[in-house]
Coordinates of C-alpha atoms in Angstrom, one line a residue:
Chain L
M251 CA 53.0 -92.2 -81.9
P252 CA 56.2 -93.0 -79.9
A253 CA 56.5 -96.6 -78.8
I254 CA 57.4 -97.6 -75.3
F255 CA 59.3 -100.9 -75.0
F256 CA 58.4 -102.0 -71.4
E257 CA 60.7 -104.9 -70.5
G258 CA 60.7 -105.8 -74.2
E259 CA 57.0 -105.5 -74.8
E260 CA 56.0 -102.8 -77.3
L261 CA 53.2 -100.5 -76.2
D262 CA 51.9 -97.4 -77.8
C263 CA 52.0 -94.0 -76.1
R264 CA 49.6 -91.2 -77.0
P265 CA 50.9 -87.7 -77.7
G266 CA 51.5 -85.8 -74.5
E267 CA 51.0 -88.9 -72.4
S268 CA 53.5 -89.7 -69.7
V269 CA 55.3 -93.1 -69.6
L270 CA 53.5 -93.7 -66.3
D271 CA 50.1 -93.0 -67.7
A272 CA 50.7 -95.0 -70.8
L273 CA 51.9 -98.1 -68.8
N274 CA 48.9 -97.8 -66.5
R275 CA 46.6 -97.6 -69.5
H276 CA 48.1 -100.8 -70.7
G277 CA 47.4 -102.5 -67.4
K278 CA 51.0 -102.4 -66.1
E279 CA 51.0 -101.8 -62.4
I280 CA 53.7 -99.2 -61.7
P281 CA 53.6 -97.7 -58.2
S282 CA 52.8 -94.0 -58.2
G283 CA 52.1 -91.2 -55.7
C284 CA 52.2 -87.5 -56.4
R285 CA 52.4 -87.7 -60.2
A286 CA 54.3 -84.4 -59.9
G287 CA 57.9 -85.6 -60.0
V288 CA 58.4 -85.3 -56.2
C289 CA 57.5 -88.6 -54.5
Q290 CA 59.7 -90.8 -56.7
A291 CA 57.3 -93.7 -56.3
C292 CA 57.2 -94.2 -60.1
V293 CA 60.9 -94.4 -60.9
L294 CA 61.8 -96.6 -63.8
L295 CA 65.1 -97.3 -65.6
T296 CA 65.8 -96.5 -69.2
D297 CA 68.6 -97.7 -71.6
E298 CA 68.6 -94.4 -73.4
Q299 CA 71.9 -92.6 -73.0
Q300 CA 70.5 -89.1 -72.6
V301 CA 67.9 -88.6 -69.9
A302 CA 66.6 -85.0 -69.5
A303 CA 67.5 -83.4 -66.2
R304 CA 63.8 -82.7 -65.4
H305 CA 63.0 -86.4 -65.6
Q306 CA 65.6 -87.0 -62.9
Q307 CA 65.1 -84.1 -60.5
G308 CA 65.5 -85.0 -56.9
L309 CA 67.1 -88.4 -57.6
S310 CA 70.4 -89.3 -56.0
A311 CA 73.6 -89.0 -57.9
A312 CA 73.9 -92.8 -58.0
Q313 CA 70.3 -93.1 -59.4
R314 CA 71.0 -90.5 -62.1
D315 CA 74.2 -92.4 -63.1
L316 CA 72.2 -95.6 -63.4
N317 CA 69.6 -93.9 -65.7
Y318 CA 66.7 -93.9 -63.3
F319 CA 64.0 -91.5 -64.3
L320 CA 60.6 -90.3 -63.1
S321 CA 58.0 -92.0 -65.3
C322 CA 55.3 -89.5 -64.4
Q323 CA 57.4 -86.6 -65.8
C324 CA 58.6 -88.2 -69.0
Q325 CA 56.5 -87.7 -72.1
P326 CA 58.4 -89.5 -74.8
T327 CA 58.8 -88.0 -78.3
S328 CA 60.5 -91.0 -79.7
A329 CA 60.8 -94.7 -78.9
I330 CA 62.0 -95.4 -75.4
H331 CA 63.1 -98.7 -73.7
V332 CA 62.1 -98.8 -70.0
R333 CA 62.0 -101.3 -67.2
R334 CA 61.4 -101.5 -63.5
P335 CA 64.6 -101.0 -61.5
D336 CA 64.8 -104.4 -59.8
S337 CA 63.0 -106.6 -62.2
G338 CA 62.9 -107.4 -65.9
A339 CA 66.7 -107.1 -66.0
N340 CA 68.6 -108.8 -68.7
R341 CA 69.4 -112.5 -68.4
V342 CA 72.7 -113.7 -69.7
R343 CA 74.6 -117.0 -69.7
G344 CA 77.8 -117.0 -67.7
K345 CA 80.5 -119.5 -66.7
L346 CA 82.1 -120.4 -63.4
V347 CA 85.8 -119.8 -63.8
N348 CA 87.1 -120.0 -60.3
R349 CA 85.9 -121.0 -56.8
E350 CA 87.7 -120.5 -53.6
W351 CA 86.7 -121.0 -49.9
L352 CA 87.5 -117.7 -48.1
S353 CA 86.5 -119.1 -44.7
D354 CA 84.6 -122.2 -43.6
Q355 CA 81.4 -120.4 -44.4
V356 CA 82.1 -118.2 -47.4
V357 CA 83.0 -119.0 -50.9
R358 CA 84.2 -116.6 -53.6
L359 CA 82.9 -117.3 -57.1
Q360 CA 84.4 -115.7 -60.2
L361 CA 82.1 -115.8 -63.2
D362 CA 82.8 -115.0 -66.8
A363 CA 79.7 -113.2 -68.2
D364 CA 79.1 -110.3 -70.6
M365 CA 77.4 -107.8 -68.3
D366 CA 77.8 -104.1 -67.8
Y367 CA 77.5 -103.3 -64.1
R368 CA 78.6 -101.0 -61.3
P369 CA 80.4 -102.5 -58.3
G370 CA 78.0 -102.9 -55.4
Q371 CA 75.0 -103.7 -57.6
Y372 CA 73.6 -107.2 -57.3
I373 CA 72.7 -110.0 -59.7
T374 CA 70.4 -113.0 -59.5
L375 CA 71.8 -116.5 -60.1
W376 CA 69.3 -119.1 -61.5
K377 CA 69.8 -122.7 -60.6
D378 CA 66.7 -123.7 -62.6
S379 CA 63.6 -122.0 -63.9
S380 CA 62.1 -121.6 -60.5
T381 CA 65.1 -121.4 -58.1
A382 CA 67.2 -118.2 -57.8
R383 CA 69.1 -116.1 -55.3
S384 CA 70.7 -112.7 -55.4
Y385 CA 74.3 -111.9 -54.7
S386 CA 76.1 -108.6 -54.7
L387 CA 79.1 -107.7 -56.9
A388 CA 82.5 -107.3 -55.2
S389 CA 84.4 -106.9 -58.5
H390 CA 85.1 -103.8 -60.5
Q391 CA 84.0 -103.7 -64.1
T392 CA 87.2 -102.2 -65.4
Q393 CA 89.7 -103.5 -62.9
D394 CA 88.6 -107.1 -62.6
K395 CA 88.3 -109.6 -65.4
W396 CA 85.6 -111.7 -63.8
L397 CA 82.4 -111.0 -61.8
E398 CA 83.1 -111.7 -58.1
L399 CA 80.4 -112.9 -55.7
H400 CA 80.7 -113.9 -52.0
V401 CA 78.4 -116.8 -51.2
K402 CA 77.6 -117.8 -47.7
H403 CA 77.3 -121.6 -47.5
I404 CA 74.0 -122.5 -45.9
P405 CA 73.7 -126.3 -45.4
G406 CA 70.4 -127.5 -46.8
G407 CA 69.9 -124.2 -48.6
A408 CA 68.3 -124.1 -52.1
I409 CA 71.2 -122.6 -54.0
S410 CA 74.3 -122.1 -51.9
P411 CA 75.3 -125.8 -51.6
W412 CA 75.0 -126.1 -55.4
L413 CA 77.1 -123.0 -55.9
C414 CA 79.7 -123.9 -53.2
N415 CA 80.0 -127.7 -53.9
D416 CA 78.2 -129.0 -57.0
L417 CA 78.9 -126.5 -59.7
K418 CA 82.1 -127.2 -61.5
C419 CA 84.5 -124.7 -63.0
G420 CA 83.5 -124.4 -66.7
D421 CA 79.8 -125.1 -65.9
E422 CA 77.4 -122.6 -67.4
L423 CA 74.6 -120.8 -65.5
T424 CA 72.1 -118.0 -66.0
L425 CA 72.7 -114.6 -64.5
Q426 CA 70.2 -111.8 -64.3
G427 CA 70.9 -108.2 -63.7
P428 CA 72.5 -105.9 -62.7
M429 CA 70.1 -104.4 -60.1
G430 CA 70.2 -102.1 -57.2
S431 CA 71.7 -98.7 -56.6
C432 CA 74.2 -99.2 -53.8
V433 CA 77.0 -97.8 -55.8
Y434 CA 79.7 -95.2 -55.4
S435 CA 78.6 -91.7 -56.4
H436 CA 81.2 -89.3 -57.8
T437 CA 81.7 -86.9 -54.9
Q438 CA 85.4 -87.4 -54.4
D439 CA 86.0 -85.2 -51.4
R440 CA 83.3 -86.1 -48.9
P441 CA 84.0 -88.6 -46.1
L442 CA 82.6 -92.1 -46.6
L443 CA 81.5 -94.6 -44.0
L444 CA 81.3 -98.1 -45.3
A445 CA 79.9 -100.7 -42.9
A446 CA 79.4 -104.4 -43.5
I447 CA 78.6 -107.5 -41.6
G448 CA 78.8 -111.0 -43.1
T449 CA 78.9 -111.1 -46.9
G450 CA 77.7 -107.5 -46.9
L451 CA 81.5 -107.1 -47.4
A452 CA 81.0 -108.0 -51.1
P453 CA 79.1 -104.8 -52.1
V454 CA 81.1 -102.7 -49.7
L455 CA 84.3 -104.0 -51.3
G456 CA 82.8 -103.1 -54.7
V457 CA 82.0 -99.6 -53.6
L458 CA 85.5 -99.2 -52.0
K459 CA 87.2 -100.3 -55.2
D460 CA 85.1 -97.9 -57.3
A461 CA 85.9 -95.0 -54.9
L462 CA 89.6 -95.7 -55.1
V463 CA 89.6 -96.1 -58.9
N464 CA 87.8 -92.8 -59.2
G465 CA 90.5 -91.1 -57.0
H466 CA 88.3 -90.5 -54.0
H467 CA 90.4 -88.4 -51.6
G468 CA 88.1 -87.8 -48.7
P469 CA 88.6 -90.1 -45.7
I470 CA 87.1 -93.6 -46.1
Y471 CA 86.1 -95.4 -42.9
L472 CA 85.7 -99.1 -43.6
L473 CA 84.1 -101.1 -40.7
V474 CA 83.6 -104.8 -40.9
G475 CA 81.7 -106.4 -38.0
A476 CA 81.1 -109.9 -36.9
A477 CA 79.7 -111.7 -33.8
R478 CA 82.7 -114.0 -33.6
H479 CA 86.1 -114.4 -35.1
S480 CA 84.8 -117.1 -37.4
G481 CA 82.5 -114.6 -39.1
F482 CA 85.4 -112.7 -40.7
Y483 CA 86.9 -113.6 -44.1
Y484 CA 89.2 -111.8 -46.5
Q485 CA 91.0 -110.0 -43.7
G486 CA 94.5 -110.3 -45.2
A487 CA 93.3 -109.3 -48.7
L488 CA 91.5 -106.2 -47.3
L489 CA 94.5 -105.1 -45.2
R490 CA 96.7 -105.4 -48.4
L491 CA 94.2 -103.6 -50.5
V492 CA 94.0 -100.5 -48.2
E493 CA 97.7 -100.5 -47.4
E494 CA 98.7 -98.1 -50.2
F495 CA 95.7 -95.7 -49.6
P496 CA 96.3 -93.5 -46.6
Q497 CA 92.8 -92.1 -46.8
V498 CA 91.3 -95.5 -45.9
E499 CA 91.0 -96.5 -42.3
L500 CA 90.1 -100.2 -41.9
Q501 CA 88.6 -101.5 -38.6
F502 CA 87.4 -105.0 -37.8
L503 CA 85.0 -105.2 -34.9
V504 CA 84.2 -108.4 -33.1
Q505 CA 81.4 -108.6 -30.6
T506 CA 82.8 -111.5 -28.6
W507 CA 86.6 -111.6 -28.2
E508 CA 88.0 -115.1 -28.5
G509 CA 91.7 -114.1 -28.0
K510 CA 92.7 -114.1 -31.7
A511 CA 94.4 -110.9 -32.5
C512 CA 94.6 -109.5 -36.0
P513 CA 95.7 -106.1 -37.3
G514 CA 92.9 -103.6 -37.1
L515 CA 90.7 -105.9 -34.9
I516 CA 89.0 -104.6 -31.8
E517 CA 86.3 -105.9 -29.5
A518 CA 83.3 -103.6 -29.9
D519 CA 79.6 -103.5 -30.6
I520 CA 79.4 -101.9 -34.1
Y521 CA 76.3 -99.8 -33.2
Q522 CA 77.9 -98.5 -30.0
Y523 CA 81.2 -97.9 -31.8
C524 CA 79.5 -95.8 -34.5
R525 CA 77.5 -93.8 -32.0
E526 CA 80.7 -92.8 -30.3
R527 CA 83.1 -92.5 -33.2
F528 CA 80.6 -91.0 -35.8
S529 CA 78.3 -88.9 -33.7
D530 CA 78.0 -86.3 -36.5
L531 CA 77.6 -87.9 -40.0
S532 CA 76.3 -84.8 -41.8
G533 CA 78.0 -84.5 -45.2
Y534 CA 79.0 -88.2 -45.2
G535 CA 78.3 -90.8 -47.8
V536 CA 77.1 -93.8 -45.9
Y537 CA 77.0 -97.4 -47.2
L538 CA 75.4 -100.1 -45.1
C539 CA 75.4 -103.7 -46.3
G540 CA 74.4 -107.0 -44.7
A541 CA 71.5 -108.6 -42.8
P542 CA 68.3 -106.5 -42.9
T543 CA 68.2 -106.0 -39.1
F544 CA 71.7 -104.6 -39.2
V545 CA 71.0 -102.3 -42.2
Q546 CA 67.7 -101.0 -40.7
K547 CA 69.2 -100.3 -37.3
M548 CA 72.3 -98.6 -38.7
R549 CA 70.3 -96.6 -41.2
K550 CA 68.2 -95.1 -38.5
Q551 CA 71.2 -94.4 -36.4
A552 CA 73.1 -92.8 -39.3
F553 CA 70.1 -90.7 -40.3
M554 CA 69.6 -89.5 -36.7
A555 CA 73.3 -88.7 -36.5
G556 CA 72.9 -86.2 -39.4
A557 CA 73.4 -88.2 -42.6
A558 CA 71.0 -87.1 -45.4
M559 CA 68.6 -89.8 -46.4
S560 CA 69.7 -89.4 -50.0
D561 CA 73.3 -90.0 -48.9
I562 CA 72.6 -93.4 -47.2
A563 CA 72.9 -96.3 -49.6
T564 CA 72.0 -99.8 -48.4
D565 CA 72.1 -103.4 -49.5
A566 CA 70.1 -105.6 -47.2
F567 CA 70.2 -109.3 -47.9
L568 CA 66.6 -110.5 -47.9
A569 CA 65.7 -113.9 -46.6
F570 CA 64.1 -115.9 -49.4
G571 CA 60.4 -115.0 -49.9
E572 CA 60.7 -111.3 -49.0
T573 CA 60.2 -109.0 -51.9
S574 CA 60.8 -105.6 -50.6
Chain B
M185 CA 56.3 -67.3 -55.3
S186 CA 55.6 -70.5 -53.2
L187 CA 57.9 -71.5 -50.4
F188 CA 58.6 -74.7 -52.5
D189 CA 60.1 -72.6 -55.3
E190 CA 61.8 -70.2 -52.9
L191 CA 63.6 -73.0 -51.1
G192 CA 64.9 -74.3 -54.5
G193 CA 62.3 -76.8 -55.6
A194 CA 62.4 -80.6 -55.5
D195 CA 66.2 -80.9 -54.8
A196 CA 66.2 -78.5 -51.9
I197 CA 63.1 -80.0 -50.2
D198 CA 65.1 -83.1 -49.3
T199 CA 66.9 -81.1 -46.6
A200 CA 63.6 -79.9 -45.1
V201 CA 62.3 -83.5 -45.2
D202 CA 65.4 -84.8 -43.4
I203 CA 65.1 -82.2 -40.6
F204 CA 61.4 -82.8 -40.2
Y205 CA 61.7 -86.6 -40.3
R206 CA 64.4 -86.5 -37.6
K207 CA 62.1 -84.4 -35.4
V208 CA 59.1 -86.8 -35.7
L209 CA 61.4 -89.8 -35.1
A210 CA 62.6 -88.1 -31.9
D211 CA 59.0 -87.1 -30.8
D212 CA 57.7 -89.7 -28.4
R213 CA 54.1 -88.7 -29.1
I214 CA 54.2 -89.8 -32.7
S215 CA 57.5 -91.6 -33.4
H216 CA 55.7 -95.0 -33.5
F217 CA 53.8 -94.0 -36.6
F218 CA 57.0 -93.1 -38.4
D219 CA 59.5 -95.6 -37.1
T220 CA 59.3 -98.2 -39.9
V221 CA 61.6 -100.6 -41.6
D222 CA 60.8 -98.8 -44.8
M223 CA 62.4 -95.5 -44.0
E224 CA 62.8 -94.6 -47.6
G225 CA 59.1 -95.1 -48.3
Q226 CA 58.3 -93.0 -45.2
H227 CA 60.7 -90.3 -46.3
T228 CA 59.0 -90.3 -49.7
K229 CA 55.5 -89.8 -48.2
Q230 CA 56.8 -86.9 -46.1
K231 CA 58.3 -85.4 -49.1
A232 CA 55.0 -85.4 -50.8
F233 CA 53.3 -83.9 -47.7
L234 CA 55.9 -81.1 -47.3
T235 CA 55.7 -80.4 -51.1
M236 CA 52.0 -79.9 -50.8
A237 CA 52.3 -77.8 -47.6
F238 CA 55.0 -75.6 -49.2
G239 CA 52.7 -74.9 -52.2
G240 CA 54.6 -77.1 -54.6
P241 CA 53.3 -79.3 -57.4
N242 CA 51.1 -82.1 -56.1
N243 CA 48.0 -84.1 -57.0
Y244 CA 46.9 -85.0 -53.5
T245 CA 43.3 -84.7 -52.7
G246 CA 41.4 -84.6 -49.4
K247 CA 40.1 -88.0 -50.2
D248 CA 43.7 -89.5 -50.4
L249 CA 44.6 -88.0 -47.1
R250 CA 41.4 -89.2 -45.5
E251 CA 41.9 -92.8 -46.9
A252 CA 45.6 -92.9 -45.9
H253 CA 45.0 -92.0 -42.3
R254 CA 41.6 -93.8 -41.8
H255 CA 42.6 -96.7 -39.6
M256 CA 45.3 -95.0 -37.6
N257 CA 43.1 -93.8 -34.8
L258 CA 44.7 -90.4 -34.8
T259 CA 43.8 -87.7 -32.2
E260 CA 44.2 -84.0 -32.0
E261 CA 47.4 -84.5 -30.0
H262 CA 49.0 -86.4 -32.8
F263 CA 48.0 -83.8 -35.4
N264 CA 49.3 -81.0 -33.1
A265 CA 52.6 -82.9 -32.6
V266 CA 53.2 -83.1 -36.3
A267 CA 52.3 -79.4 -36.8
E268 CA 54.7 -78.4 -34.0
D269 CA 57.6 -80.5 -35.5
L270 CA 56.9 -78.8 -38.9
L271 CA 56.9 -75.4 -37.3
A272 CA 60.2 -76.1 -35.6
T273 CA 61.6 -77.3 -39.0
L274 CA 60.6 -74.1 -40.7
E275 CA 62.1 -72.0 -37.9
E276 CA 65.3 -74.0 -38.2
L277 CA 65.4 -73.2 -41.9
N278 CA 65.0 -69.5 -41.1
V279 CA 61.8 -69.3 -43.2
P280 CA 60.2 -65.9 -42.8
Q281 CA 57.1 -65.6 -40.6
V282 CA 54.8 -64.7 -43.4
K283 CA 55.7 -67.9 -45.3
I284 CA 55.4 -70.0 -42.1
D285 CA 51.9 -68.7 -41.6
E286 CA 51.0 -69.7 -45.2
V287 CA 52.4 -73.3 -44.7
M288 CA 50.7 -73.7 -41.3
S289 CA 47.4 -72.5 -42.8
I290 CA 47.6 -75.2 -45.6
V291 CA 48.4 -77.8 -43.0
G292 CA 45.6 -76.6 -40.8
G293 CA 43.2 -77.1 -43.7
T294 CA 44.1 -80.8 -43.9
K295 CA 43.1 -81.5 -40.2
S296 CA 39.6 -82.8 -40.8
D297 CA 40.7 -85.1 -43.5
I298 CA 43.7 -86.5 -41.6
L299 CA 41.7 -87.0 -38.4
N300 CA 38.8 -88.4 -40.4
L301 CA 36.4 -85.9 -38.7

């Protein structure tokens, strides 16, 4: 009988039984719907290198790259390691190697950790056994030596003051991940719309780096929005990064103009700007990262403007306590 | 051959779901049922629904449909609005009339379960 290793726990699987049915039989609650490979409610992740195409039918290119599969369709014939996409991810120890304030609100952390990831995914940092927060990866796994996270300093917060002030370079901490599927998918010629507010810039920067490393030659529209000038960070670095790539158009949008000019900065409402500038998004890859209200509103707008649901990737920063 | 297979199976059905979902979101009679923060979850449900209506693989039962719609206070007008949006979707996809009739007949068969009659 083939064994299923579910987040490390060994469970038996009967001949002809699907991974989903076996896990349910063992009392593991895996969401499921159609059990016919269509609804995608039962997706799990596997560490196996080869995943059969029919176990991945209908999944997005990014999900296929990340080894997602439909657990209702997979009847294992040999041992298989599986886990839920956003939980049970590996925990590793890492070390803070560099910390830099990018603005009076945002800190860049660089961590040394042995973790295989895709830019735009996120990891969870553990302060102690019960306190953790998730941050998205702005670094590129082959271009950057360290893992890069952008942390917004929230006075009185459970984790950010520790990360921004207390943790010393050289200190160790526990990282869990990577998780999430907001990653570049290898379609080099389609136009991309990358839109971020706040530290949503971190995953967007990760996706941008990966697109450029992979020779993306379709136009890339990078929009960074903020309510006020103080909400921006990394402007100079971004301008330098895109300088040598003519296919990238970088636009900073501020809602309330405070008279501080910067290259590429205009006064505009990001929703209104997108409605007018990107009235037809069919065929675009769309990446939306930042606060949940921004992501939800932009996702609906992008979808109604013609972007396919499977071509919209999002990374919404959840307030603590929300789980989905 | 079912319309599901004719359209190209699970991969191709995403396009039909996108067109259909845009129509219901733009339909004032029913958009409030579909306008949720969990757009992906809603999209998934509609994919299962269209797969069933297109004669594709599914394990949905009348009991599931009944249970899922029980507390929504749906009326005939809501049901008809969804059916009209689906019809418009099929027409936009240039589905032949004979197949449209098949799909609408499957959908018509779910009416008593969805409205909990």
